[in-house]
Amino acid sequence: MTDAAGRRRPTLSAIASAAGVSAATVSKVLNGRDDVGAQTRAHVQRLLAEHDYLPATRQRPARNGPAGPHRTIGLIFDDFMSPYATELIRGVTDAGAAADADVVVGRFSDGSSGTDGAAWAQRLLRAGRDGVLVVTSDLTAQQTSGFSEVGLPLVVVDPVHTPQASVASVGATNWTGGLSATEHLIGLGHRRIAHLGGPARAAISQARLHGYRAAMENAGLPVDPRLVVDGGFGFEAGLELATGLLAADDPPTAVFAVTDVCAFGVVQAAHRRGLRVPEDLSVVGFDNTYLAPWVTPALTTVHTPLQDMGRYALQMLLRLVDGETVEPHHVELATELVVRDSSGPPPARVPAAAG
Amino acid sequence: MTDAAGRRRPTLSAIASAAGVSAATVSKVLNGRDDVGAQTRAHVQRLLAEHDYLPATRQRPARNGPAGPHRTIGLIFDDFMSPYATELIRGVTDAGAAADADVVVGRFSDGSSGTDGAAWAQRLLRAGRDGVLVVTSDLTAQQTSGFSEVGLPLVVVDPVHTPQASVASVGATNWTGGLSATEHLIGLGHRRIAHLGGPARAAISQARLHGYRAAMENAGLPVDPRLVVDGGFGFEAGLELATGLLAADDPPTAVFAVTDVCAFGVVQAAHRRGLRVPEDLSVVGFDNTYLAPWVTPALTTVHTPLQDMGRYALQMLLRLVDGETVEPHHVELATELVVRDSSGPPPARVPAAAG
DNA sequence: CTGAAAGCGCTTACAG
DNA sequence: CTGAAAGCGCTTACAG
């Protein structure tokens, strides 16, 4: 029986020799029997921990076979109740199946992360992870450095912050996507275009926002600061921010939302105000998750190749696990506008419901 | 090692005596060695399944040992690009985190399933799975018996077919859900209520359909066979079937769709025909996935406790992994109607767009 | 408390 | 193909 790194795991009797006691005594300690002296118990426990002992019954079955180097990687999300996460899971697990790597799904909030990066990485290592993929998470430098201290390969997908140079990452051309979404709306004749952004400190929010700004400036259109708001990536943020925008004096005729799910919130806000999409308000999302064509009206959005990003990130991670150097360290895959039914020309005049 | 009821699990040599072969031969069968005669192998496999054999190494390990590599369970979907799957993943991984079990996500189509159930189970066992959770999949009896033959615990979530008595399963009260969805529409005044069902052979489709029929009959309403159609659980099925229904001479004023995603297709079909939801057509879904409140109009649907089902299924599976017997073997969690914006009174007369 | 010894459940190299 | 026999990792009843 060998561990993930191919080392032989110590047996109970090996621990016994190391501790200078009999195998029976070690067994008793392991099973919490009370007929063991306190000192002996403490001593044995220390050696068990030191040697990273694992009962044979808890190790993987010895089923042989030249099955190649089997690897287990962790895939960690802030939240996976979103179509965005679903697309990534699909890409990562597909690539995992192809490369004979197991993908263990988990969440940041599972309590395992904590502030001590090295301890967290150590736990993941002990749990058998050969590498870890973290998605859109608020990784601190302290946390990422924990991974390198422990020697656990790490790849970040869509890093919320601009990633440290040392951490491998996979993202998308968010700036270009924001540009083309906004250009699409300008091309339809819109002048008052709002941008409903994600958290201001997040790198992908900033890139999408600056794409919007660039398109407005290129077209010689002023950016009304009241039409540029930020909040979050989710439905609630979209609903609340759009409700505010639409209630204002001079409301926008189009909204570019930072994600598809955020755009759903905008559509809901429009509906509550009696506005039709796209007749009274055009809405453009971002990501083109599998849901975009399933809502009514089908959502115009910027396609982000999330499945490809997941696949790419997994392959990158496996190369790191295999001890290869990965160049380039940061990759951005191309985005592309997909026009559906939620965007159209602006209404001839200000919608009746406004004011 | 005894199970929860205090019964002893059969040992390998007990199986050997029962089969009239040596322990060595049984061991070879369990490990998929090829130096066993085909007849002998088949005979031994039958007895392993009959006696519900579980290798000692998979039974409950020493409690006080160091935290080892958590148990690893496989979570297998037909397709996880749906909010339904996302809810289940959330429940299963949450319970996994709490119970110190790793959840490895995979798909049926990963090529690993095949027709030889024992070989498939064997591969999963070799890949380190301590148990497997299969969701809504077309598991044949041949496949499920493969799991018991190799001693790999199996739990099925929302079994597409009525499960074999021997296979543990977790589902929901689909009949009751179909009943309350339909009663809701009847209570609003609808008389021509369509049911857009899932695949006819699927157990959950049938239960939801019969709930619909029961409600109609209880209310003394005739079931127009032209309004009861079946197809699939997805968006495309909803779109196509509803398009046909709405184009007919005497279209329904309400549709009860077999899933939320199918209901999205119905809403899209209504929109394309110029019908408003709920003014011209009421739509009720099933599952109450996280998306139901995010679409416009927010979807009236039957809440299915998918996260709870996932948690329950995982806990059930871990008990089987620990060598306990699980009673009851089949569990159905309660469903509950959630009324939102997609259902309302029927229009005063046939919508103008019809005919 | 401690450990020698017996034993359990399982696996495997090898003889037939 | 098959199984007797040796052996592995672990546990436990019991003697000291």
XYZ file of C-alpha atoms (C1' of nucleotides) in Angstrom:
742
model
C 0.000 0.000 0.000
C 1.412 3.319 -1.004
C 0.169 6.852 -0.582
C -0.461 9.436 -3.268
C 3.223 10.154 -3.593
C 4.080 6.458 -3.856
C 5.575 6.224 -0.390
C 4.927 3.144 1.680
C 2.641 3.791 4.600
C 3.802 2.551 7.984
C 1.982 -0.453 9.446
C 0.763 -0.757 12.975
C 3.700 -2.934 13.937
C 6.159 -0.478 12.424
C 4.728 2.145 14.763
C 5.010 -0.358 17.599
C 8.729 -0.898 16.961
C 9.312 2.829 16.669
C 7.517 3.356 19.962
C 9.208 0.404 21.634
C 5.912 -1.203 22.575
C 3.982 -4.195 21.321
C 1.564 -4.126 18.420
C -1.198 -4.969 20.882
C -0.605 -1.736 22.745
C -0.690 0.377 19.611
C -3.911 -1.324 18.623
C -5.429 -0.472 21.975
C -4.474 3.172 21.635
C -5.989 3.274 18.186
C -9.212 1.782 19.453
C -9.502 3.996 22.472
C -9.240 1.136 24.969
C -8.673 2.353 28.496
C -6.189 -0.279 29.578
C -3.175 1.727 28.420
C -0.982 3.919 30.611
C -1.356 7.654 30.057
C 2.311 8.126 29.192
C 2.410 5.149 26.883
C -0.745 6.371 25.164
C 0.641 9.878 24.645
C 3.903 8.489 23.315
C 2.174 6.175 20.883
C -0.166 8.901 19.732
C 2.771 11.169 19.004
C 4.426 8.501 16.887
C 1.212 7.711 15.041
C 0.891 11.364 14.087
C 4.568 11.686 13.225
C 4.552 8.716 10.912
C 1.213 9.675 9.426
C -0.174 6.276 10.269
C -3.298 5.042 8.534
C -5.055 1.769 9.343
C -4.995 -0.615 6.406
C -8.765 -0.705 6.543
C -8.888 2.988 5.716
C -6.478 2.876 2.885
C -7.512 2.270 -0.665
C -8.034 -1.346 -1.542
C -4.955 -2.980 -2.962
C -6.757 -3.770 -6.189
C -3.787 -3.957 -8.496
C -3.616 -3.279 -12.182
C -1.404 -1.009 -14.227
C -4.003 1.749 -14.030
C -1.489 4.537 -14.413
C -0.900 7.355 -11.993
C -4.290 7.982 -10.490
C -4.675 11.531 -9.246
C -7.231 13.299 -7.119
C -7.813 16.985 -7.426
C -9.989 19.270 -5.347
C -12.397 21.669 -7.044
C -13.386 24.420 -4.638
C -16.136 26.999 -5.088
C -17.441 29.896 -3.055
C -20.898 28.892 -4.132
C -22.022 26.424 -6.688
C -25.702 27.214 -6.809
C -25.222 29.020 -10.095
C -25.153 27.980 -13.727
C -21.684 29.490 -13.889
C -20.375 26.926 -11.417
C -22.246 24.149 -13.202
C -20.528 24.924 -16.501
C -17.134 24.852 -14.827
C -17.847 21.590 -13.018
C -18.786 20.077 -16.332
C -15.544 21.162 -17.986
C -13.346 20.101 -15.098
C -14.959 16.691 -14.584
C -14.946 15.964 -18.316
C -11.249 16.660 -18.468
C -10.793 14.687 -15.262
C -12.526 11.644 -16.726
C -10.351 11.863 -19.814
C -7.152 12.145 -17.788
C -8.095 9.512 -15.194
C -8.182 12.068 -12.398
C -10.839 12.144 -9.709
C -12.470 15.478 -9.053
C -13.602 16.063 -5.475
C -16.015 18.957 -5.217
C -16.079 21.177 -2.181
C -16.884 24.628 -0.940
C -14.826 27.360 0.567
C -17.241 27.630 3.434
C -16.718 24.013 4.427
C -14.703 25.487 7.225
C -11.544 23.925 5.976
C -10.046 27.058 4.506
C -9.481 29.313 7.485
C -6.818 31.967 7.526
C -3.776 29.750 7.906
C -3.020 28.856 4.302
C -0.343 26.300 5.115
C -2.608 24.437 7.532
C -5.418 24.409 5.004
C -3.135 23.120 2.263
C -1.772 20.535 4.682
C -5.274 19.260 5.371
C -6.021 18.999 1.672
C -2.771 17.145 1.167
C -3.581 14.686 3.927
C -7.029 14.210 2.496
C -5.282 12.919 -0.592
C -5.436 15.871 -2.966
C -2.701 15.940 -5.567
C -3.686 19.420 -6.669
C -6.384 22.011 -6.117
C -8.503 24.185 -8.384
C -10.082 27.228 -6.742
C -12.863 29.163 -8.448
C -13.655 32.863 -8.010
C -12.569 32.872 -4.455
C -11.211 35.484 -2.223
C -7.830 33.846 -1.885
C -5.423 35.909 0.154
C -1.732 35.942 -0.592
C -1.303 34.216 2.755
C -3.530 31.387 1.590
C -1.943 30.916 -1.823
C 1.535 30.905 -0.332
C 0.388 28.126 1.985
C -0.026 25.915 -1.039
C 3.479 26.455 -2.282
C 4.918 25.994 1.224
C 3.346 22.590 1.410
C 4.049 21.758 -2.220
C 0.445 21.393 -3.259
C -0.143 22.609 -6.819
C -2.808 25.282 -7.213
C -4.648 26.759 -10.174
C -7.175 29.578 -9.817
C -10.095 29.972 -12.211
C -11.455 33.470 -12.802
C -9.461 34.949 -9.941
C -11.493 37.562 -8.161
C -8.409 39.608 -7.570
C -5.687 40.136 -10.061
C -3.698 37.022 -9.310
C -0.237 37.080 -7.932
C 2.239 36.376 -10.676
C 3.258 33.130 -9.006
C -0.186 31.556 -9.030
C -1.341 29.884 -12.233
C -4.721 31.093 -13.396
C -7.299 30.705 -16.130
C -9.745 33.438 -17.046
C -11.542 34.979 -19.980
C -11.199 38.155 -22.012
C -13.542 40.077 -19.786
C -12.556 43.501 -21.040
C -13.220 42.545 -24.657
C -16.511 40.967 -23.628
C -17.634 44.132 -21.864
C -16.621 46.113 -24.930
C -18.600 43.993 -27.373
C -21.696 43.820 -25.158
C -21.761 47.605 -24.963
C -20.961 48.099 -28.640
C -23.904 45.850 -29.457
C -26.250 48.082 -27.474
C -24.767 51.251 -28.983
C -25.193 49.736 -32.436
C -28.882 49.208 -31.711
C -29.224 52.923 -31.066
C -29.049 53.071 -27.287
C -27.484 56.125 -25.679
C -28.387 55.762 -22.025
C -26.791 52.425 -21.257
C -26.361 51.368 -17.651
C -23.717 49.020 -16.375
C -24.614 46.879 -13.464
C -21.316 45.641 -12.144
C -20.057 43.007 -9.770
C -18.106 43.720 -6.583
C -15.856 46.691 -7.312
C -12.699 45.040 -5.995
C -13.092 41.942 -8.167
C -10.795 41.789 -11.170
C -13.431 40.441 -13.512
C -15.864 43.189 -12.486
C -13.260 45.806 -13.249
C -12.379 44.341 -16.624
C -16.018 44.141 -17.685
C -16.645 47.687 -16.459
C -13.661 49.059 -18.327
C -14.769 47.323 -21.501
C -18.072 49.144 -21.107
C -16.322 52.468 -20.559
C -14.095 51.954 -23.575
C -17.072 51.260 -25.841
C -18.887 54.348 -24.584
C -15.855 56.536 -25.075
C -15.113 55.124 -28.509
C -18.645 56.046 -29.527
C -18.306 59.525 -28.078
C -21.029 58.833 -25.531
C -20.857 60.286 -22.029
C -20.802 57.849 -19.134
C -23.447 58.976 -16.668
C -22.028 57.997 -13.281
C -25.567 57.413 -12.011
C -25.889 54.606 -14.556
C -22.783 52.780 -13.392
C -23.500 50.884 -10.217
C -21.925 47.878 -8.598
C -23.028 45.275 -6.174
C -22.724 41.584 -6.744
C -22.820 38.811 -9.275
C -26.164 37.412 -8.189
C -29.876 37.730 -8.813
C -30.611 39.861 -5.774
C -27.978 42.427 -6.725
C -29.431 42.659 -10.220
C -32.969 43.013 -8.941
C -32.194 45.669 -6.364
C -29.819 47.785 -8.407
C -32.028 47.697 -11.490
C -35.074 48.589 -9.424
C -33.229 51.718 -8.299
C -32.031 52.619 -11.790
C -35.452 52.202 -13.363
C -37.124 54.343 -10.729
C -34.792 57.288 -11.390
C -35.702 60.392 -13.341
C -33.948 59.624 -16.558
C -33.773 55.842 -16.648
C -31.570 53.848 -19.039
C -32.989 52.173 -22.134
C -30.478 49.356 -21.855
C -28.599 47.545 -19.124
C -25.396 45.588 -19.474
C -25.292 43.260 -16.453
C -22.129 41.697 -15.124
C -23.470 38.105 -15.252
C -26.405 36.195 -16.704
C -27.901 35.663 -13.277
C -27.575 39.366 -12.512
C -29.355 40.037 -15.821
C -32.219 37.806 -14.658
C -32.614 40.179 -11.737
C -32.749 43.130 -14.139
C -35.467 41.433 -16.195
C -37.442 40.788 -13.028
C -37.090 44.442 -11.976
C -38.283 45.602 -15.401
C -41.266 43.283 -15.216
C -42.273 44.574 -11.797
C -42.187 48.094 -13.165
C -44.357 47.094 -16.108
C -41.560 47.392 -18.645
C -41.233 44.893 -21.460
C -37.895 43.391 -22.464
C -36.620 44.237 -25.047
C -39.313 46.698 -26.224
C -38.905 49.069 -23.287
C -35.571 47.926 -21.924
C -32.741 45.951 -23.483
C -30.771 43.627 -21.244
C -27.431 41.995 -21.963
C -25.792 39.483 -19.640
C -22.390 37.890 -19.390
C -21.266 34.240 -19.422
C -23.785 32.607 -21.745
C -24.468 29.820 -19.291
C -26.757 26.994 -20.385
C -29.705 28.920 -18.945
C -29.405 31.963 -21.198
C -31.495 30.428 -24.001
C -33.976 28.931 -21.531
C -35.319 32.132 -20.039
C -37.933 34.297 -21.718
C -36.962 36.419 -23.495
C -33.873 34.392 -24.354
C -30.897 36.354 -23.085
C -28.419 38.243 -25.226
C -25.101 37.689 -23.492
C -21.363 37.391 -23.840
C -20.253 33.804 -24.237
C -17.531 32.852 -21.787
C -16.043 29.457 -22.603
C -16.503 28.170 -19.067
C -16.329 24.494 -19.962
C -13.153 25.079 -21.943
C -11.769 27.097 -19.047
C -12.514 24.223 -16.683
C -10.864 21.718 -18.983
C -7.881 23.953 -19.524
C -7.458 24.617 -15.816
C -7.560 20.920 -14.996
C -4.980 20.074 -17.618
C -2.785 22.904 -16.391
C -3.101 21.614 -12.846
C -2.235 18.053 -13.824
C 0.895 19.290 -15.519
C 1.872 21.064 -12.323
C 1.117 17.883 -10.371
C 3.424 16.012 -12.707
C 6.174 18.444 -11.871
C 6.181 20.235 -15.190
C 6.481 23.969 -15.517
C 3.476 25.616 -17.038
C 3.943 28.494 -19.439
C 2.205 30.825 -19.723
C 1.114 31.014 -16.145
C -1.956 33.093 -16.910
C -4.354 32.303 -19.713
C -7.431 34.162 -20.890
C -9.776 32.415 -23.292
C -11.775 34.421 -25.816
C -15.315 35.669 -25.209
C -17.922 36.299 -27.911
C -21.237 38.133 -28.039
C -24.338 35.975 -28.593
C -27.401 37.947 -29.648
C -30.787 36.572 -28.642
C -34.126 38.177 -27.768
C -33.475 40.411 -24.778
C -31.898 43.241 -26.742
C -33.385 45.464 -29.416
C -33.678 49.071 -30.498
C -34.519 51.606 -27.807
C -38.133 52.723 -27.505
C -39.069 55.771 -29.560
C -39.325 57.822 -26.367
C -39.069 57.508 -22.630
C -41.273 54.581 -21.489
C -44.607 55.630 -20.066
C -43.897 53.955 -16.764
C -40.957 56.203 -15.967
C -41.255 59.253 -13.744
C -18.411 -6.533 12.893
C -22.159 -6.468 13.143
C -24.740 -4.360 11.436
C -27.228 -2.001 13.059
C -29.623 -4.842 13.776
C -26.871 -6.842 15.436
C -26.690 -9.389 12.659
C -23.296 -10.587 11.612
C -22.292 -9.814 8.110
C -21.156 -12.893 6.244
C -17.403 -13.285 5.923
C -15.564 -14.260 2.837
C -15.123 -17.808 4.082
C -18.811 -18.103 4.901
C -19.522 -17.291 1.267
C -16.887 -19.841 0.291
C -18.592 -22.621 2.283
C -21.984 -21.672 0.906
C -20.587 -21.799 -2.603
C -18.643 -24.979 -1.955
C -15.343 -23.444 -3.021
C -12.250 -22.286 -1.179
C -11.836 -18.864 0.346
C -9.059 -18.240 -2.145
C -11.448 -18.603 -5.037
C -13.949 -16.186 -3.559
C -11.165 -13.712 -2.971
C -10.146 -13.974 -6.603
C -13.683 -13.326 -7.770
C -13.917 -10.280 -5.533
C -10.706 -8.908 -6.929
C -11.580 -9.519 -10.519
C -8.717 -11.953 -11.101
C -9.026 -13.818 -14.356
C -7.878 -17.219 -13.141
C -11.374 -18.338 -12.161
C -13.683 -20.473 -14.292
C -16.671 -18.669 -15.787
C -19.199 -20.952 -14.068
C -17.452 -20.792 -10.731
C -17.253 -17.012 -10.985
C -20.964 -16.693 -11.815
C -21.901 -19.011 -8.969
C -19.788 -17.143 -6.445
C -21.066 -13.773 -7.648
C -24.625 -14.942 -7.171
C -23.912 -15.988 -3.603
C -22.070 -12.773 -2.800
C -25.090 -10.804 -3.965
C -27.533 -13.076 -2.152
C -25.731 -12.817 1.149
C -25.135 -9.084 0.800
C -21.428 -9.573 1.313
C -19.279 -6.616 2.320
C -15.490 -6.883 2.639
C -14.279 -6.385 6.197
C -12.003 -3.605 4.984
C -15.095 -1.644 3.991
C -16.834 -2.093 7.298
C -16.584 0.379 10.101
C -12.967 1.146 10.886
C -11.483 1.873 14.268
C -13.191 4.957 15.625
C -10.302 6.542 17.442
C -7.722 6.375 14.751
C -6.205 9.463 13.252
C -8.308 11.281 10.690
C -7.433 9.442 7.535
C -8.301 9.990 3.945
C -11.992 10.483 4.189
C -14.213 7.894 2.685
C -14.711 8.485 -0.971
C -18.048 8.167 -2.619
C -18.916 8.526 -6.294
C -21.811 10.769 -7.328
C -22.936 9.847 -10.814
C -25.330 11.784 -13.031
C -26.766 11.272 -16.478
C -26.380 14.971 -17.008
C -25.560 17.707 -14.608
C -26.265 20.714 -16.737
C -29.491 21.328 -14.871
C -30.456 23.140 -11.696
C -31.870 19.835 -10.461
C -28.429 18.268 -10.494
C -26.925 21.364 -8.912
C -29.276 21.149 -5.944
C -28.409 17.509 -5.412
C -24.677 18.140 -5.680
C -25.057 20.787 -3.029
C -26.873 18.453 -0.639
C -24.506 15.559 -1.177
C -21.318 17.580 -0.865
C -22.601 19.402 2.213
C -23.324 16.102 3.914
C -20.009 14.780 2.652
C -18.128 17.682 4.229
C -19.939 17.125 7.515
C -19.228 13.388 7.535
C -15.645 13.684 6.373
C -16.380 11.959 3.074
C -15.023 12.995 -0.306
C -17.510 13.286 -3.132
C -16.179 12.519 -6.591
C -18.490 13.748 -9.304
C -18.836 11.857 -12.556
C -21.160 11.159 -15.413
C -22.781 8.038 -16.691
C -21.492 8.761 -20.131
C -17.899 8.754 -18.952
C -17.789 5.393 -20.660
C -17.259 3.588 -17.407
C -20.764 2.227 -16.998
C -21.226 -0.170 -19.896
C -23.506 -3.156 -19.714
C -21.452 -5.370 -17.416
C -22.498 -4.176 -13.992
C -19.905 -6.184 -12.095
C -17.087 -4.875 -14.260
C -18.303 -1.312 -13.816
C -18.575 -1.712 -10.054
C -15.154 -3.299 -10.031
C -13.656 -0.296 -11.814
C -15.265 2.062 -9.324
C -13.932 -0.036 -6.480
C -10.451 0.067 -7.933
C -10.714 3.797 -8.368
C -11.143 3.926 -4.604
C -14.881 4.439 -4.222
C -16.256 3.227 -0.912
C -19.805 3.672 -2.128
C -21.711 5.088 -5.062
C -24.696 7.388 -5.444
C -26.453 7.249 -8.810
C -28.947 9.909 -9.835
C -31.903 9.485 -12.178
C -30.146 6.959 -14.250
C -31.327 4.134 -16.340
C -29.775 1.492 -14.125
C -30.561 -2.021 -15.260
C -31.012 -4.871 -12.816
C -27.851 -6.317 -14.311
C -25.973 -3.157 -13.369
C -27.293 -2.872 -9.820
C -26.585 -6.518 -9.086
C -23.018 -5.878 -10.202
C -22.601 -3.616 -7.202
C -23.725 -6.200 -4.687
C -21.588 -8.843 -6.374
C -18.429 -6.889 -5.728
C -19.630 -5.568 -2.376
C -19.797 -1.903 -3.349
C -22.657 -0.116 -1.568
C -25.110 1.673 -3.848
C -27.870 4.220 -3.278
C -30.069 5.509 -6.082
C -31.578 8.988 -5.998
C -34.878 9.554 -7.804
C -34.716 6.192 -9.537
C -36.027 6.513 -13.069
C -37.532 3.078 -12.822
C -39.281 1.698 -9.815
C -36.261 0.406 -7.990
C -35.626 -3.184 -7.245
C -36.490 -3.908 -3.653
C -32.868 -4.711 -2.888
C -31.476 -1.339 -3.955
C -31.630 1.487 -1.435
C -33.212 4.607 -2.873
C -34.233 8.158 -2.004
C -37.026 9.961 -3.788
C -39.827 12.438 -3.227
C -43.580 12.250 -2.956
C -44.088 12.827 -6.644
C -47.693 11.697 -6.731
C -48.678 14.094 -3.979
C -46.777 16.854 -5.716
C -48.604 16.263 -8.978
C -51.854 16.261 -7.079
C -51.258 19.578 -5.337
C -49.954 21.297 -8.473
C -53.105 20.332 -10.318
C -55.404 21.147 -7.413
C -53.853 24.605 -7.309
C -54.741 25.191 -10.965
C -58.250 23.793 -10.494
C -58.679 26.053 -7.483
C -57.800 29.057 -9.653
C -60.691 28.130 -11.929
C -58.903 26.279 -14.713
C -60.734 23.450 -16.471
C -58.574 22.713 -19.472
C -55.320 21.812 -17.748
C -52.592 20.110 -19.736
C -49.947 17.856 -18.306
C -46.610 17.878 -19.972
C -44.938 14.730 -18.712
C -41.485 13.248 -18.672
C -40.486 10.006 -20.347
C -43.426 7.624 -19.972
C -41.365 4.733 -18.634
C -39.818 6.813 -15.829
C -41.255 6.196 -12.378
C -41.225 9.854 -11.397
C -43.047 10.816 -14.601
C -45.719 8.274 -13.880
C -46.173 9.356 -10.276
C -46.483 13.021 -11.251
C -48.920 12.137 -14.055
C -51.098 10.054 -11.755
C -51.176 12.843 -9.200
C -52.489 15.073 -11.985
C -55.116 12.488 -12.970
C -56.232 12.045 -9.372
C -56.749 15.774 -8.907
C -58.745 16.022 -12.127
C -60.907 13.091 -11.201
C -61.448 14.327 -7.655
C -62.708 17.591 -9.111
C -64.964 15.799 -11.561
C -63.026 17.185 -14.508
C -62.537 15.115 -17.644
C -58.964 14.392 -18.674
C -58.677 15.289 -22.335
C -56.155 12.805 -23.705
C -54.937 15.437 -26.178
C -53.816 17.532 -23.202
C -51.695 14.792 -21.696
C -48.438 14.470 -23.579
C -45.068 13.141 -22.646
C -41.579 13.680 -23.841
C -38.694 14.576 -21.631
C -37.558 16.462 -18.575
C -35.772 19.213 -20.457
C -36.311 22.610 -22.027
C -36.584 21.386 -25.601
C -39.315 18.896 -24.688
C -41.270 21.640 -22.939
C -40.885 24.031 -25.836
C -41.895 21.569 -28.534
C -44.773 19.896 -26.754
C -46.248 23.187 -25.556
C -45.921 24.673 -29.026
C -48.065 21.805 -30.311
C -50.625 22.097 -27.510
C -51.043 25.849 -27.901
C -51.513 25.572 -31.662
C -54.413 23.128 -31.290
C -58.072 24.031 -31.679
C -59.054 24.117 -28.046
C -55.844 24.944 -26.210
C -55.374 24.601 -22.451
C -55.495 27.606 -20.139
C -52.946 26.019 -17.817
C -50.012 23.649 -18.079
C -48.529 21.527 -15.335
C -45.011 20.675 -16.499
C -43.022 17.759 -15.172
C -39.966 19.850 -14.180
C -39.018 23.500 -13.750
C -36.815 23.395 -16.816
C -39.617 21.856 -18.844
C -41.851 24.692 -17.589
C -39.296 27.205 -18.911
C -39.868 25.665 -22.318
C -43.619 26.106 -21.920
C -43.168 29.782 -21.029
C -40.992 30.242 -24.102
C -43.611 28.566 -26.317
C -46.327 30.811 -24.907
C -44.199 33.881 -25.532
C -43.558 32.913 -29.136
C -47.290 32.572 -29.669
C -47.893 35.977 -28.133
C -49.481 34.625 -24.967
C -48.761 36.210 -21.608
C -48.017 34.169 -18.510
C -50.074 33.998 -16.320
C -52.764 36.235 -17.900
C -53.328 33.970 -20.916
C -51.686 30.790 -19.741
C -50.800 29.541 -16.261
C -47.678 27.444 -15.893
C -46.676 25.281 -12.939
C -43.357 23.444 -12.740
C -41.889 20.813 -10.476
C -38.775 20.770 -8.278
C -38.498 24.373 -7.109
C -34.861 24.564 -8.059
C -32.969 27.701 -7.167
C -33.857 29.126 -10.568
C -37.621 29.109 -10.079
C -37.699 32.532 -8.381
C -35.103 33.933 -10.802
C -37.104 33.660 -13.994
C -39.790 36.121 -15.030
C -42.549 35.551 -14.162
C -41.260 33.766 -11.077
C -42.335 30.153 -11.380
C -45.072 28.507 -9.361
C -43.755 25.005 -8.729
C -43.725 22.014 -6.426
C -40.855 22.138 -3.996
C -38.833 18.934 -3.995
C -36.326 18.860 -1.156
C -33.442 18.024 -3.430
C -30.736 19.193 -1.045
C -32.253 17.179 1.771
C -32.558 14.205 -0.540
C -28.895 14.505 -1.401
C -27.912 14.747 2.259
C -30.137 11.840 3.201
C -28.854 9.678 0.377
C -25.262 10.345 1.357
C -25.886 9.487 4.989
C -27.718 6.325 3.966
C -24.815 5.374 1.745
C -22.248 5.964 4.480
C -24.185 3.687 6.805
C -24.098 0.980 4.163
C -20.380 1.618 3.727
C -19.971 1.139 7.454
C -21.642 -2.236 7.182
C -24.894 -1.286 8.818
C -28.256 -2.348 7.492
C -30.432 0.529 6.439
C -34.131 0.493 7.183
C -36.266 1.545 5.488
C -34.610 0.814 2.190
C -36.747 3.295 0.268
C -37.461 6.802 1.436
C -39.613 9.504 -0.097
C -39.305 13.037 1.249
C -42.279 15.364 1.207
C -43.002 17.835 -1.587
C -44.862 21.113 -1.207
C -46.474 23.584 -3.590
C -44.870 27.030 -3.809
C -47.068 29.652 -5.444
C -45.330 32.471 -7.315
C -46.239 34.556 -10.360
C -46.680 32.119 -13.232
C -50.135 30.926 -12.217
C -53.385 32.849 -11.975
C -57.040 32.677 -12.924
C -57.858 31.584 -16.467
C -58.628 34.289 -19.023
C -62.280 35.233 -19.337
C -62.417 33.581 -22.732
C -60.187 31.856 -25.253
C -57.102 33.997 -25.834
C -57.220 36.023 -29.015
C -54.071 34.424 -30.362
C -55.562 30.938 -30.425
C -57.060 29.375 -33.555
C -0.700 -1.871 32.564
C 1.658 -4.782 29.149
C 2.533 -8.098 25.695
C 2.827 -13.184 23.913
C -0.089 -15.828 21.599
C -4.127 -17.150 19.245
C -7.138 -15.878 15.964
C -9.834 -13.269 12.258
C -10.569 -11.807 7.550
C -8.398 -11.585 3.657
C -4.683 -12.185 -0.146
C -1.238 -14.422 -2.895
C 2.600 -17.441 -4.635
C 2.630 -21.785 -5.907
C 1.809 -26.819 -6.528
C -1.116 -29.817 -8.813
C -8.633 -23.630 -12.973
C -8.450 -24.679 -7.983
C -7.187 -24.717 -3.259
C -3.665 -25.722 0.728
C -0.652 -23.123 2.963
C 1.879 -19.181 4.290
C 1.497 -14.672 5.404
C -0.233 -9.738 6.359
C -2.425 -6.299 9.228
C -4.932 -6.062 12.937
C -7.580 -7.364 17.395
C -8.516 -9.567 21.717
C -8.713 -12.846 25.738
C -5.783 -13.711 29.066
C -1.543 -14.508 31.865
C 1.647 -12.020 34.395
